[in-house]
């Protein structure tokens, strides 16, 4: 078993009494072999919907980048990834791209360049993801949408639930990663339920993505 821990701070005072956030990844030694078996059986289409609104500034956007880079490590040449960022508007950073060396480099560059600012409209990001899903000319056997956000959206939840249900009807699960102690867990749980996947907080991204992929 391989365990890695990445904290939000490199060091803290010995006598400090505080809560810290960390990403813990637990992987078995044969995880790569299992992943390779899955790749031979068929690839994955993964659409990542990324909250870059002002409320995600600081540790949240940093942890979001770390989660995405962990996911990217688990994708192979048969898999495709599309990155969508949103604040009050949505923008597709990369189309569904095979994770070749060039595709991986492009995704890494887009992830590292993410910054936070502006308002929040989760619905715009999910809507664009559903459009990418529907517009595929070629389709891998497995498809998933992951929503990475703190859920701090002042809009009504109805449109989000409807979009998650549309994605599910099109064959894609919708999974949620909640960021920060102030993330709206109720909203994300409802969205994940509509997408038929449990609500997940980014504590152990490695096992999650192995389960998804």
Coordinates of C-alpha atoms in Angstrom, one line a residue:
X1 CA 0.0 0.0 0.0
X2 CA 1.3 3.4 -0.9
X3 CA 0.1 6.4 1.2
X4 CA 0.9 10.0 0.4
X5 CA -0.3 13.1 2.3
X6 CA -0.2 16.6 0.9
X7 CA -1.1 19.4 3.4
X8 CA -2.2 22.9 2.8
X9 CA 0.9 24.2 4.7
X10 CA 4.4 22.9 4.5
X11 CA 5.0 23.5 8.2
X12 CA 3.0 24.5 11.4
X13 CA 4.1 25.6 14.8
X14 CA 4.7 22.8 17.3
X15 CA 2.4 24.2 19.9
X16 CA -0.3 25.3 17.4
X17 CA -3.9 24.0 17.8
X18 CA -5.6 24.2 14.5
X19 CA -7.5 22.2 11.9
X20 CA -5.7 21.6 8.7
X21 CA -6.8 20.4 5.3
X22 CA -4.9 17.6 3.6
X23 CA -5.3 15.4 0.5
X24 CA -4.6 11.8 1.3
X25 CA -4.0 9.3 -1.5
X26 CA -4.0 5.6 -0.8
X27 CA -3.1 3.2 -3.7
X28 CA -2.2 -0.5 -3.8
X29 CA 1.0 -1.5 -5.6
X30 CA -1.0 -3.2 -8.4
X31 CA -3.2 -0.1 -9.0
X32 CA -1.3 0.7 -12.2
X33 CA -1.7 -2.8 -13.5
X34 CA -5.4 -2.7 -12.8
X35 CA -5.7 0.7 -14.5
X36 CA -3.9 -0.8 -17.5
X37 CA -6.4 -3.6 -17.7
X38 CA -9.3 -1.1 -17.7
X39 CA -7.6 0.9 -20.5
X40 CA -7.3 -2.2 -22.7
X41 CA -11.1 -2.8 -22.3
X42 CA -11.9 0.8 -23.4
X43 CA -11.3 4.4 -22.6
X44 CA -13.1 7.0 -20.6
X45 CA -14.6 10.3 -21.6
X46 CA -14.2 12.7 -18.6
X47 CA -15.6 16.2 -18.4
X48 CA -14.3 18.3 -15.5
X49 CA -16.4 21.3 -14.5
X50 CA -14.2 23.7 -12.5
X51 CA -15.4 26.5 -10.2
X52 CA -13.0 29.5 -10.6
X53 CA -15.2 32.1 -8.9
X54 CA -14.0 34.5 -6.3
X55 CA -15.0 32.3 -3.4
X56 CA -12.6 29.6 -4.6
X57 CA -9.5 31.9 -4.2
X58 CA -6.7 30.7 -2.0
X59 CA -6.4 27.2 -0.7
X60 CA -9.6 26.0 -2.5
X61 CA -8.3 26.7 -6.0
X62 CA -4.9 25.2 -5.0
X63 CA -6.6 22.0 -3.8
X64 CA -8.7 21.9 -7.0
X65 CA -5.5 22.0 -9.1
X66 CA -4.1 19.2 -7.1
X67 CA -7.2 17.1 -7.5
X68 CA -7.1 17.5 -11.3
X69 CA -3.5 16.7 -11.6
X70 CA -4.1 13.5 -9.5
X71 CA -6.9 12.6 -11.9
X72 CA -4.7 13.3 -15.0
X73 CA -2.1 10.9 -13.7
X74 CA -4.7 8.1 -13.9
X75 CA -5.7 8.8 -17.5
X76 CA -4.1 7.0 -20.4
X77 CA -3.9 7.4 -24.2
X78 CA -7.4 5.7 -24.7
X79 CA -9.0 8.2 -22.4
X80 CA -10.3 11.7 -23.2
X81 CA -10.5 14.8 -21.0
X82 CA -12.3 18.1 -21.4
X83 CA -11.8 21.0 -19.0
X84 CA -14.5 23.6 -18.4
X85 CA -14.1 26.5 -16.0
X86 CA -16.9 28.8 -14.8
X87 CA -17.5 31.8 -12.6
X88 CA -20.5 33.8 -13.7
X89 CA -19.8 32.5 -17.3
X90 CA -18.5 29.2 -18.6
X91 CA -15.6 28.6 -20.9
X92 CA -14.3 25.3 -22.4
X93 CA -10.5 25.3 -21.9
X94 CA -9.9 22.1 -23.8
X95 CA -12.2 19.9 -26.0
X96 CA -12.4 16.2 -25.4
X97 CA -8.8 15.4 -26.0
X98 CA -7.0 12.0 -26.0
X99 CA -4.4 11.9 -23.2
X100 CA -1.4 11.4 -25.4
X101 CA 1.9 13.2 -24.4
X102 CA 0.6 16.3 -26.2
X103 CA -2.9 16.1 -24.7
X104 CA -1.5 15.6 -21.2
X105 CA 0.8 18.6 -21.6
X106 CA -2.1 20.8 -22.8
X107 CA -4.3 19.7 -19.8
X108 CA -1.5 20.3 -17.3
X109 CA -0.9 23.8 -18.7
X110 CA -4.6 24.6 -18.4
X111 CA -4.8 23.3 -14.9
X112 CA -1.7 25.1 -13.6
X113 CA -3.0 28.4 -15.1
X114 CA -6.3 28.3 -13.2
X115 CA -7.0 31.4 -11.1
X116 CA -10.1 32.4 -9.1
X117 CA -12.3 35.5 -9.5
X118 CA -15.7 36.7 -10.4
X119 CA -19.3 35.6 -9.5
X120 CA -20.7 32.1 -9.5
X121 CA -23.1 30.3 -11.8
X122 CA -22.7 26.5 -11.5
X123 CA -25.5 26.0 -14.0
X124 CA -23.5 27.6 -16.8
X125 CA -20.7 25.2 -16.3
X126 CA -22.9 22.1 -16.1
X127 CA -24.9 23.2 -19.1
X128 CA -21.7 23.5 -21.2
X129 CA -20.6 20.1 -19.9
X130 CA -24.0 18.6 -21.0
X131 CA -23.5 20.2 -24.4
X132 CA -20.0 18.7 -24.8
X133 CA -21.5 15.3 -23.8
X134 CA -24.3 15.6 -26.3
X135 CA -22.0 16.8 -29.1
X136 CA -19.6 13.9 -29.1
X137 CA -19.1 12.3 -32.5
X138 CA -17.1 9.4 -31.1
X139 CA -17.8 7.9 -27.7
X140 CA -15.8 5.9 -25.2
X141 CA -17.6 3.2 -23.3
X142 CA -17.6 5.1 -20.0
X143 CA -18.4 8.8 -19.5
X144 CA -18.4 10.9 -16.4
X145 CA -18.8 14.6 -15.4
X146 CA -17.0 15.8 -12.3
X147 CA -18.0 19.1 -10.6
X148 CA -15.3 20.7 -8.5
X149 CA -16.8 23.6 -6.5
X150 CA -17.5 25.0 -3.1
X151 CA -21.2 25.1 -4.1
X152 CA -21.6 28.8 -3.1
X153 CA -24.1 29.7 -5.7
X154 CA -27.0 32.0 -5.0
X155 CA -29.2 30.7 -7.8
X156 CA -32.1 28.2 -7.4
X157 CA -31.1 24.5 -7.3
X158 CA -33.7 23.4 -9.8
X159 CA -31.7 24.0 -13.0
X160 CA -28.7 22.2 -11.5
X161 CA -30.7 19.1 -10.6
X162 CA -32.3 19.1 -14.1
X163 CA -28.9 19.3 -15.8
X164 CA -27.5 16.5 -13.6
X165 CA -30.5 14.4 -14.6
X166 CA -29.9 15.2 -18.3
X167 CA -26.3 14.1 -18.0
X168 CA -27.4 10.9 -16.3
X169 CA -30.0 10.2 -19.0
X170 CA -27.2 10.6 -21.6
X171 CA -25.2 7.9 -19.8
X172 CA -22.8 10.1 -17.7
X173 CA -22.5 10.0 -13.9
X174 CA -22.2 13.4 -12.2
X175 CA -19.8 13.4 -9.3
X176 CA -19.2 16.3 -6.9
X177 CA -16.1 17.4 -5.1
X178 CA -16.8 20.0 -2.4
X179 CA -14.0 22.4 -1.4
X180 CA -13.5 24.2 1.8
X181 CA -15.2 23.9 5.2
X182 CA -17.9 26.3 4.0
X183 CA -18.9 24.3 0.9
X184 CA -22.6 23.8 0.4
X185 CA -22.9 20.1 1.2
X186 CA -26.7 20.0 0.8
X187 CA -26.6 21.4 -2.7
X188 CA -23.8 19.2 -3.8
X189 CA -25.5 16.1 -2.3
X190 CA -28.7 16.9 -4.2
X191 CA -26.8 17.4 -7.5
X192 CA -24.8 14.2 -7.0
X193 CA -28.0 12.3 -6.1
X194 CA -29.6 13.5 -9.4
X195 CA -26.4 12.3 -11.1
X196 CA -26.6 9.0 -9.1
X197 CA -23.1 9.3 -7.5
X198 CA -22.4 10.0 -3.8
X199 CA -21.2 13.5 -2.8
X200 CA -17.5 13.4 -2.3
X201 CA -15.1 15.9 -0.5
X202 CA -11.6 16.0 -1.8
X203 CA -9.8 13.9 0.9
X204 CA -8.7 10.9 -1.1
X205 CA -8.7 11.7 -4.9
X206 CA -6.7 8.7 -6.0
X207 CA -9.2 5.9 -4.9
X208 CA -12.1 8.0 -6.2
X209 CA -10.7 8.3 -9.7
X210 CA -9.8 4.6 -9.8
X211 CA -13.4 3.9 -8.9
X212 CA -14.7 6.3 -11.6
X213 CA -12.3 5.2 -14.3

